[in-house]
Coordinates of C-alpha atoms and ligand atoms in Angstrom, one line a residue:
X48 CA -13.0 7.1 21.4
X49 CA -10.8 8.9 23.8
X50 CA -7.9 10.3 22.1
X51 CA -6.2 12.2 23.9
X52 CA -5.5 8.8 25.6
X53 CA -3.9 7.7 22.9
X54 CA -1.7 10.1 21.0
X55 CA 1.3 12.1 22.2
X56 CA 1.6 15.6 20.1
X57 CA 4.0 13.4 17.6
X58 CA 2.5 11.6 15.3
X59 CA 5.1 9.9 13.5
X60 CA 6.4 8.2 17.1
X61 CA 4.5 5.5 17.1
X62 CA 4.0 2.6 17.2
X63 CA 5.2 2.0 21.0
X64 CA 7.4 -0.9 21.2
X65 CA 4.5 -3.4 21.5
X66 CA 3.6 -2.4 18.1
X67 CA 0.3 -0.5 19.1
X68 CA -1.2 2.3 17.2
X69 CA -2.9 3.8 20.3
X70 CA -5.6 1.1 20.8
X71 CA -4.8 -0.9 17.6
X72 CA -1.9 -3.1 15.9
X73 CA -0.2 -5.7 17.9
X74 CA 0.8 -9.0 17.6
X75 CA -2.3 -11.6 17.5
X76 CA -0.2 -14.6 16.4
X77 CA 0.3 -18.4 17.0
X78 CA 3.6 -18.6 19.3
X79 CA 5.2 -20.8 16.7
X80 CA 5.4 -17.2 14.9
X81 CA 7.1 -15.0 18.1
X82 CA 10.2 -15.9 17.5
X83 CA 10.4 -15.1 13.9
X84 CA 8.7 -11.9 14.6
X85 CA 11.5 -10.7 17.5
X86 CA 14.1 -11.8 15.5
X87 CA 12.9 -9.6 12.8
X88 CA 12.1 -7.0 14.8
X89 CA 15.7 -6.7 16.4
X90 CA 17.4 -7.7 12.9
X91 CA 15.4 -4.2 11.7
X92 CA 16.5 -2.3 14.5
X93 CA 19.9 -3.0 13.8
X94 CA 19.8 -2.8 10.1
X95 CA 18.2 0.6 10.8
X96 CA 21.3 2.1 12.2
X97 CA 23.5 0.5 10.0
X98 CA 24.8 2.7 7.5
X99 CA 25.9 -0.4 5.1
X100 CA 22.5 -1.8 4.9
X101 CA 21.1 2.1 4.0
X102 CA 23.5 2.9 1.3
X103 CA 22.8 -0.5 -0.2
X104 CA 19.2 0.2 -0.3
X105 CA 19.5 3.6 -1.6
X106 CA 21.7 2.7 -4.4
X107 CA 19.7 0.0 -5.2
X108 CA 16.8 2.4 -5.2
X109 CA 18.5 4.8 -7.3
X110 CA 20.2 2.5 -9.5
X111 CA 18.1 -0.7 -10.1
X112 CA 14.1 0.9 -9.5
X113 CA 14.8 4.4 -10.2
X114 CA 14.1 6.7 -7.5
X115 CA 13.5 9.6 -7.0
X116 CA 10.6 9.6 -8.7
X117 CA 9.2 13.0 -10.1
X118 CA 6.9 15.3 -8.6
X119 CA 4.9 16.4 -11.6
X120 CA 2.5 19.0 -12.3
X121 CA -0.8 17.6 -14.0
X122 CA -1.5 20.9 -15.9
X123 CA -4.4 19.6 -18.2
X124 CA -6.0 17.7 -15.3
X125 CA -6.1 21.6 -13.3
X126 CA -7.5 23.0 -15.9
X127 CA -10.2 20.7 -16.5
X128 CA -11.3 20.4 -12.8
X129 CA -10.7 24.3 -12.5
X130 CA -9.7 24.3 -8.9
X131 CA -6.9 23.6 -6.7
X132 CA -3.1 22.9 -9.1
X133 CA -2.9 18.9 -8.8
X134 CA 0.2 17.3 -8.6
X135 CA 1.7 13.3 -8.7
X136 CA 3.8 11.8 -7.2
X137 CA 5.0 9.4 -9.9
X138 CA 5.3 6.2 -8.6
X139 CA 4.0 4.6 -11.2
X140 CA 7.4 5.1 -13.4
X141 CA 9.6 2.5 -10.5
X142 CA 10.5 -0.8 -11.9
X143 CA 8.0 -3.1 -12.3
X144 CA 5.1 -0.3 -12.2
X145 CA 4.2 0.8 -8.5
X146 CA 5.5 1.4 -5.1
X147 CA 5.4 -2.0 -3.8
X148 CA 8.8 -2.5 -5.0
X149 CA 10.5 0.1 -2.5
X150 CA 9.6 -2.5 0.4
X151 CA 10.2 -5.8 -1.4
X152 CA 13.7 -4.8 -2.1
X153 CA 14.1 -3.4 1.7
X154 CA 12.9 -6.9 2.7
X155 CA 15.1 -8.5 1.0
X156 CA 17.8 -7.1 2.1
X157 CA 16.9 -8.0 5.7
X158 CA 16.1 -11.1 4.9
X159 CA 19.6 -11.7 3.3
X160 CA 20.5 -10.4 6.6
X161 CA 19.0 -12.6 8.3
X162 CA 20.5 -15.8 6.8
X163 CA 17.4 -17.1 5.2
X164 CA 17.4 -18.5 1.5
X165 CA 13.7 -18.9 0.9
X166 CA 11.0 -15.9 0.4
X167 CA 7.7 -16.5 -0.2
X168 CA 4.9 -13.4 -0.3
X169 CA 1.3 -13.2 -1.0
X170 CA -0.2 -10.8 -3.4
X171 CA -3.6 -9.4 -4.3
X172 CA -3.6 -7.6 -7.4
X173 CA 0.0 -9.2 -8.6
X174 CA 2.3 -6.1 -8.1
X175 CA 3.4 -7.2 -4.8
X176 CA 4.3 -10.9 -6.0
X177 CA 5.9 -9.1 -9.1
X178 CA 7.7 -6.6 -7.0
X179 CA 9.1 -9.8 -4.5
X180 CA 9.7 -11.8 -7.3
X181 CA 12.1 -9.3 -8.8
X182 CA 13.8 -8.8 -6.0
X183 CA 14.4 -12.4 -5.0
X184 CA 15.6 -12.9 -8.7
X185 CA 18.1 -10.3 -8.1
X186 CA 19.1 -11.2 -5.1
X187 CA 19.3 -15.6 -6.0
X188 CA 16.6 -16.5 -3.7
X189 CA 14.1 -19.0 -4.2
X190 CA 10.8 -17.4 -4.0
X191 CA 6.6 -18.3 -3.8
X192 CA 3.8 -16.9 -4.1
X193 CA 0.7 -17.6 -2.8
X194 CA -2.3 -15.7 -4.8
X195 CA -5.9 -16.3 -5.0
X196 CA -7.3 -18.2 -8.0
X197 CA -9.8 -15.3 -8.6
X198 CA -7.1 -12.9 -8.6
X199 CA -4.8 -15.2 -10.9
X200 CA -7.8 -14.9 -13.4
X201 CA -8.0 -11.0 -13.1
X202 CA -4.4 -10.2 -13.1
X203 CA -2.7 -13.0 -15.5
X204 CA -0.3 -10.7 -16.9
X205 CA 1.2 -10.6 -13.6
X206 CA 1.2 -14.3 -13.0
X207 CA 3.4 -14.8 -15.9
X208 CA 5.7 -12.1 -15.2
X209 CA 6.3 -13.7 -11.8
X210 CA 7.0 -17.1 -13.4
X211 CA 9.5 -15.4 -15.7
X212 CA 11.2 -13.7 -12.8
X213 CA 11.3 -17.6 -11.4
X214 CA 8.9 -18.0 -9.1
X215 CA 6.6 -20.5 -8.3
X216 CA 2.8 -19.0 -8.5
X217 CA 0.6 -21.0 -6.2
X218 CA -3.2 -20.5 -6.6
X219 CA -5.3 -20.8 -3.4
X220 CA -8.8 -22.0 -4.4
X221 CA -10.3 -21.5 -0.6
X222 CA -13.1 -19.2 -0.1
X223 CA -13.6 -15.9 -2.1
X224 CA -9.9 -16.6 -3.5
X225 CA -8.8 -13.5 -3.5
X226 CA -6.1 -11.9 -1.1
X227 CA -7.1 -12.8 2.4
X228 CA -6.8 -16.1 1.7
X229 CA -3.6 -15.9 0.2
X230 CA -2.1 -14.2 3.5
X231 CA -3.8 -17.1 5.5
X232 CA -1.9 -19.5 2.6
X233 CA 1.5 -17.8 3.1
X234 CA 1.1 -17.8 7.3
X235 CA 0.6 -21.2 7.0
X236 CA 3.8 -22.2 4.7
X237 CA 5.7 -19.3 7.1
X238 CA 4.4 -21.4 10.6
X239 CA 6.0 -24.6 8.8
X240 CA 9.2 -23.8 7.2
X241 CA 10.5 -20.0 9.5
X242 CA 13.9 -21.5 10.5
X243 CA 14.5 -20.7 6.5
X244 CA 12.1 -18.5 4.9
X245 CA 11.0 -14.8 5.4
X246 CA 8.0 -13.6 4.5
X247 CA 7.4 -10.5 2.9
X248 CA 4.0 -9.0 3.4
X249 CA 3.4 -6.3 0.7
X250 CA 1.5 -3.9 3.0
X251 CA 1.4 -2.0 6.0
X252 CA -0.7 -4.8 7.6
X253 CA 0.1 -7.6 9.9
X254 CA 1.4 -8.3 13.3
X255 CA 3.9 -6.0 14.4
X256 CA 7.1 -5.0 13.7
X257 CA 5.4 -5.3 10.0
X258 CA 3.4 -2.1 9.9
X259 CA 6.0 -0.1 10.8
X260 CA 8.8 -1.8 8.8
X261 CA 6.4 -1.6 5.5
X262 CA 5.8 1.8 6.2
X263 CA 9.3 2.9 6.4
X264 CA 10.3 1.5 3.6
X265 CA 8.0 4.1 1.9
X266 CA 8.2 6.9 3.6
X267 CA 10.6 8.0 1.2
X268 CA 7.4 8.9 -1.6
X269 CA 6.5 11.4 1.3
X270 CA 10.3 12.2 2.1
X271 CA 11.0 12.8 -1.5
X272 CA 7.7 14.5 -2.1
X273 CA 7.8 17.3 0.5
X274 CA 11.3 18.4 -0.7
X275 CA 9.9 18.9 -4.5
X276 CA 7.0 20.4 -4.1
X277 CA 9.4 23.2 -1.1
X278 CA 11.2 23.4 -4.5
X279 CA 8.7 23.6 -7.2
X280 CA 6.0 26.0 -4.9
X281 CA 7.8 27.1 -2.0
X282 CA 5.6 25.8 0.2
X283 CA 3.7 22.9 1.5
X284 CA 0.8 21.3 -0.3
X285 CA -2.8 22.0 1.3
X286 CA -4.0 18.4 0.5
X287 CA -2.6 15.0 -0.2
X288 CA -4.5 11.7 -1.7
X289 CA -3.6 8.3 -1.9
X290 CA -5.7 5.1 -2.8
X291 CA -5.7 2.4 0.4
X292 CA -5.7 -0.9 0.4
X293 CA -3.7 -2.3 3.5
X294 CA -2.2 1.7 3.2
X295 CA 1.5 1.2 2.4
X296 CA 1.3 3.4 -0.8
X297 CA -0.7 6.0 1.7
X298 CA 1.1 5.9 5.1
X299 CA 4.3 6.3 2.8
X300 CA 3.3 9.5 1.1
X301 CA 1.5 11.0 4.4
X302 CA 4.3 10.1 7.2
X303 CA 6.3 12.7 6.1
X304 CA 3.7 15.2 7.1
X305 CA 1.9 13.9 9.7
X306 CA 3.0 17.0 12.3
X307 CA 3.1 20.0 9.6
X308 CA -1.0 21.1 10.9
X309 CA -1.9 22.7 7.8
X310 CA -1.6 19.9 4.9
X311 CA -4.9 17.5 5.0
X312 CA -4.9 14.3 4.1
X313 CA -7.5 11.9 2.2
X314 CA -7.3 8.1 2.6
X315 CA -9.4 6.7 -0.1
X316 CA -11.3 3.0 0.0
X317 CA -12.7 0.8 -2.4
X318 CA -16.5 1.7 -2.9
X319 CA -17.3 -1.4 -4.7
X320 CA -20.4 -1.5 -6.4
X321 CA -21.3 0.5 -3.4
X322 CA -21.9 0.8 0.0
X323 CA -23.8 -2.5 0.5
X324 CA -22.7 -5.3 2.5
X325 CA -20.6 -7.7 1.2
X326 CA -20.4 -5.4 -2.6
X327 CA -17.3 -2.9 -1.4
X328 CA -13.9 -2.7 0.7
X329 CA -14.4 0.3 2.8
X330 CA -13.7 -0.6 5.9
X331 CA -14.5 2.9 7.6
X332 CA -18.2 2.4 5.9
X333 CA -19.5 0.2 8.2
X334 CA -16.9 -2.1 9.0
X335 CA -15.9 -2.5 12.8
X336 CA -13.2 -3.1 15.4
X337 CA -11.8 -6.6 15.0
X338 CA -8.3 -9.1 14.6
X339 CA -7.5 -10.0 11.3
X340 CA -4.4 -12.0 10.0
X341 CA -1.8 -10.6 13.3
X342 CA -3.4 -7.1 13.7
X343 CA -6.2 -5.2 15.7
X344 CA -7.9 -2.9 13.2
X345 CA -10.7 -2.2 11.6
X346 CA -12.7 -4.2 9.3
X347 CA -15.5 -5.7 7.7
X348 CA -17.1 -8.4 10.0
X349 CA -21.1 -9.1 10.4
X350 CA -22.5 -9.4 14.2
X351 CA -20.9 -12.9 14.9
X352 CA -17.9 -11.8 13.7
X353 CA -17.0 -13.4 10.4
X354 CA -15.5 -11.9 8.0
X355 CA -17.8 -10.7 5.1
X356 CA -17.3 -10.6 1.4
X357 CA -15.6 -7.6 -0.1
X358 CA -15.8 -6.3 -3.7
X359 CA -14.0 -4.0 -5.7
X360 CA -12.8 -3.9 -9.3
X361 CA -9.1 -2.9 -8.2
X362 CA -7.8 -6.3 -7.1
X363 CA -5.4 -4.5 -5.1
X364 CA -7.9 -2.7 -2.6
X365 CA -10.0 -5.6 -2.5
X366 CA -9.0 -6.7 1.7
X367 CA -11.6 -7.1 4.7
X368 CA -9.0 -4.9 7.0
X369 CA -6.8 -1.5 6.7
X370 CA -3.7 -1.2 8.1
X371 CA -3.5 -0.8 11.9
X372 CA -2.2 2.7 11.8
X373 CA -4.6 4.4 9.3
X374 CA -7.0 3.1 12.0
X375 CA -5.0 5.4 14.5
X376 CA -5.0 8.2 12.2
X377 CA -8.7 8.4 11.7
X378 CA -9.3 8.4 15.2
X379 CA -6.7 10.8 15.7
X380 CA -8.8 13.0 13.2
X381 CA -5.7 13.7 11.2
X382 CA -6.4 11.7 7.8
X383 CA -10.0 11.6 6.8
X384 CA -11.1 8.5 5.0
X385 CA -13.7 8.4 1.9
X386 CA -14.1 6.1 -1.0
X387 CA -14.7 5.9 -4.7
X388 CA -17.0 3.2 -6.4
X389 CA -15.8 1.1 -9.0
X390 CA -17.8 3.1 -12.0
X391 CA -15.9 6.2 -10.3
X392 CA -12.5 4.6 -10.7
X393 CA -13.1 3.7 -13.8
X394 CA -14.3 6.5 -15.2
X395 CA -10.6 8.5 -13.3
X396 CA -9.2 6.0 -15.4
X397 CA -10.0 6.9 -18.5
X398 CA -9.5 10.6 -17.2
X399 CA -6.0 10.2 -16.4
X400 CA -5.2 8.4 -19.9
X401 CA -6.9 10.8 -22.0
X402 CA -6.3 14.0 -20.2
X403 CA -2.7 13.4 -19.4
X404 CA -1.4 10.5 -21.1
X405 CA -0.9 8.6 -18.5
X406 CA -2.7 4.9 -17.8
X407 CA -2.9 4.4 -14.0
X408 CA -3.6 1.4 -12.1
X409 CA -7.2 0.7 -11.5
X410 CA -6.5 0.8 -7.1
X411 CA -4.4 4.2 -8.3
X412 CA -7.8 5.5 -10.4
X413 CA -9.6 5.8 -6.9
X414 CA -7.2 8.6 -5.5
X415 CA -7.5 10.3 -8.9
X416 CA -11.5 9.8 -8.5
X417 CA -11.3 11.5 -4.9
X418 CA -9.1 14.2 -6.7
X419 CA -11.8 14.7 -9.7
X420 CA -14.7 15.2 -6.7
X421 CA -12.5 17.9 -4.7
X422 CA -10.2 19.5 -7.1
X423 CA -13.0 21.8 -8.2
X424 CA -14.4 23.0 -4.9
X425 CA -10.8 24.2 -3.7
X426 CA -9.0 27.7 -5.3
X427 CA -6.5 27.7 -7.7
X428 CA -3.9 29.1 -5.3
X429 CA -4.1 25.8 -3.5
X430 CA -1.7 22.8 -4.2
X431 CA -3.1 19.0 -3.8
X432 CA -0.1 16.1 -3.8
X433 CA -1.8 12.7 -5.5
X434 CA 0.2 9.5 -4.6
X435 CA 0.0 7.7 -8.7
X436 CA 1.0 4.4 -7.1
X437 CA 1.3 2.4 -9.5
X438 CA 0.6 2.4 -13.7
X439 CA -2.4 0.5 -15.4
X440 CA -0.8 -1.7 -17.7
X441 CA -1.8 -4.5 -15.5
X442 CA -5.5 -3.4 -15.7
X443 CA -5.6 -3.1 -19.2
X444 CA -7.1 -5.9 -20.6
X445 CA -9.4 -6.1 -17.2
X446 CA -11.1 -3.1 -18.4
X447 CA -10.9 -3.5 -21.7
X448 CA -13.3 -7.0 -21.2
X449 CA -14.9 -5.1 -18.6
X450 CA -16.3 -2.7 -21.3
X451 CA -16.8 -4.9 -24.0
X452 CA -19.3 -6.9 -21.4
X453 CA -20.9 -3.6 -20.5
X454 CA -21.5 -3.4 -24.8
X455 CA -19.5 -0.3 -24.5
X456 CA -17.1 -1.6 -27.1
X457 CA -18.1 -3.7 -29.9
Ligands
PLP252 C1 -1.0 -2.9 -4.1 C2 -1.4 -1.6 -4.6 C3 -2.2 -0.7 -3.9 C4 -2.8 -1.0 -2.6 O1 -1.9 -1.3 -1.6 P1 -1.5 -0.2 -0.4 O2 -0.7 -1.1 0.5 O3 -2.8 0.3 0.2 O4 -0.7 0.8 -1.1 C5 -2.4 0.6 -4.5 N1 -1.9 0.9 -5.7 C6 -1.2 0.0 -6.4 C7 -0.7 0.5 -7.8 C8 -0.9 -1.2 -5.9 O5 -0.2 -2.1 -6.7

């Protein structure tokens, strides 16, 4: 692909104001969804420069999900991979146990904003429907989420936090079950009720202006990052890591960096049971240009275009499509894309726990996984940044009946 084309020398100025990532993004939407998506847009351009709505999310931030998070050095975990110092970003210690909670709360606030009373959200592996329940309790709103019935299974620790947190958990029992369907579930209540309900997709996905709004939301992990680790080392990291799913957790650790030249960046998919159709989620392993759910990416589609099957033991990364602007990246050569298989990620899991003492989310384990592969083959003089996204409580009983199958455990 041309690039050149595409990218000005800044990478952190797009998208345009069509919402295009170079050739991808957009807005592939039915019109009964335009208007709710301009009047978003221009209700975020606006909140953008206000300084009310900032210091409101920053004190929330601070106050009610505890930011900043800390940088921390993972000493054990250097010296057993014997390589590069590895650091993470810590994530994983924000109310309600990831990131996702930095752009439900940001949403929220626009959505007060915007005079609507009802939210509703979909959510993959939970956090995201945790993350917007919380902040619609918090806020008085009256709140949905749509999630697939396979998910509910996997993650029912989450389903019953969400009903504590008041709101109404709606299973969607069409096709695989799992996430995609439960964005095509929340579109379809958005289409029907917009005059009062805002939707608040929990990645950087979607028709525009949501991949940009999702994304800066978190840019402050890569904000926050590149000032501690200037502190701790006195100088930039050589490589940074971050799981993807749709690529909030990702985009909002990288953005920060995206024009310093010398810091590389990993994207990391979901293997799967590996790279077989229909078995992972790695949509740069095969997958292909295509519109999905508002947004011109890439994904996993067979010849006539249908969507195929994905796998992946991380509820979280299990999605047919990554987020328009990782697309944009990879093209643009600056984030290189690789993936980790579910018997990798699970065996970072139990790294991470027993090396560090710290349990982290299964989609989390596949950065550490990526980390595990190139910590060793990089000096000791060299710094890596690893987004922790989110913790593994969630996960816990997943792999603990995950083992006990596998006759690991008796
Ligand atoms: C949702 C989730 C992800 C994947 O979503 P992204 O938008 O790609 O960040 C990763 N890690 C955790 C802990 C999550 O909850």
């Amino acid at each position: 692909m041309a690039l050149e084309a595409h990218t000005s020398g800044n990478l952190t100025s797009y998208p345009d104001q069509y919402g295009h990532f170079g050739p991808y993004g957009g807005r592939f939407v039915p019109e009964t969804l335009m208007t709710a998506l301009l009047e978003l847009e221009q209700q975020y351009a606006a909140a953008k420069k206000d300084p009310a709505f900032r210091n409101e999310l920053a004190s929330l931030l601070q106050e009610f999900v505890g930011r900043p998070t800390p940088l921390y050095f993972a000493e054990r975990l250097t010296k057993e991979l014997g390589g590069a110092k590895i650091y993470l970003k810590r994530e994983d210690l924000l109310h309600t146990g990831a990131h996702k909670i930095n752009n439900a709360l940001g949403q929220i606030l626009l959505a007060r904003r915007m005079g609507k009373k009802r939210i509703i959200a979909e959510t993959g592996a939970g956090q995201h429907g945790v993350a917007t329940a919380t902040a619609a309790a918090r806020f008085g709103f009256q709140c949905r989420i749509y999630m697939g019935a396979v998910d509910m299974e996997r993650q029912a620790l989450n389903v019953a936090r969400m009903r504590f947190l008041g709101a109404e958990v709606i299973g969607v029992t069409a096709g695989q079950a799992t996430l995609k369907e439960a964005i095509n579930e929340a579109m379809r209540d958005w289409v029907t009720n917009v005059r009062d309900t805002h939707y608040i997709l929990g990645s950087a996905l979607g028709a525009h202006p949501y991949p940009m709004i999702v994304r800066d939301f978190h840019r402050i992990i890569g904000d926050e990052a590149r000032k501690q680790i200037l502190q701790r080392e006195e100088r930039l990291p050589d490589l940074l890591v971050a799981c993807v799913g749709g690529g909030s957790n990702a985009i909002g650790l990288f953005y920060a960096f995206l024009n310093d030249e010398g810091v590389r960046m990993t994207g990391v998919e979901a293997g799967g049971g590996g790279i077989i159709r229909g078995k992972h989620a790695a949509r740069f392993q095969g997958g292909k240009l295509g519109v999905l759910q508002g947004t011109k990416t890439w994904l996993l589609a067979d010849d006539d275009g249908q969507i195929e099957l994905t796998h992946s033991v991380s509820a979280g990364l299990d999605y047919a499509a990554i987020g328009p602007e990782h697309s944009f990246l990879k093209d643009a050569g600056r984030v290189d894309y690789s993936y980790a298989t579910d018997d990798e990620a699970l065996a970072a899991f139990h790294k991470l726990a027993s090396i560090e003492g710290i349990i982290p989310a299964l989609e989390t384990a596949h950065a550490i996984a990526e980390v595990i592969k190139v910590a060793p083959t990089m000096n000791p003089d060299q710094l890596i940044v690893v987004n922790l996204s989110g913790r593994g409580d969630k996960d816990v009983q997943q792999v603990a009946s995950l083992e006990a199958e596998a006759g690991k455990v008796s």
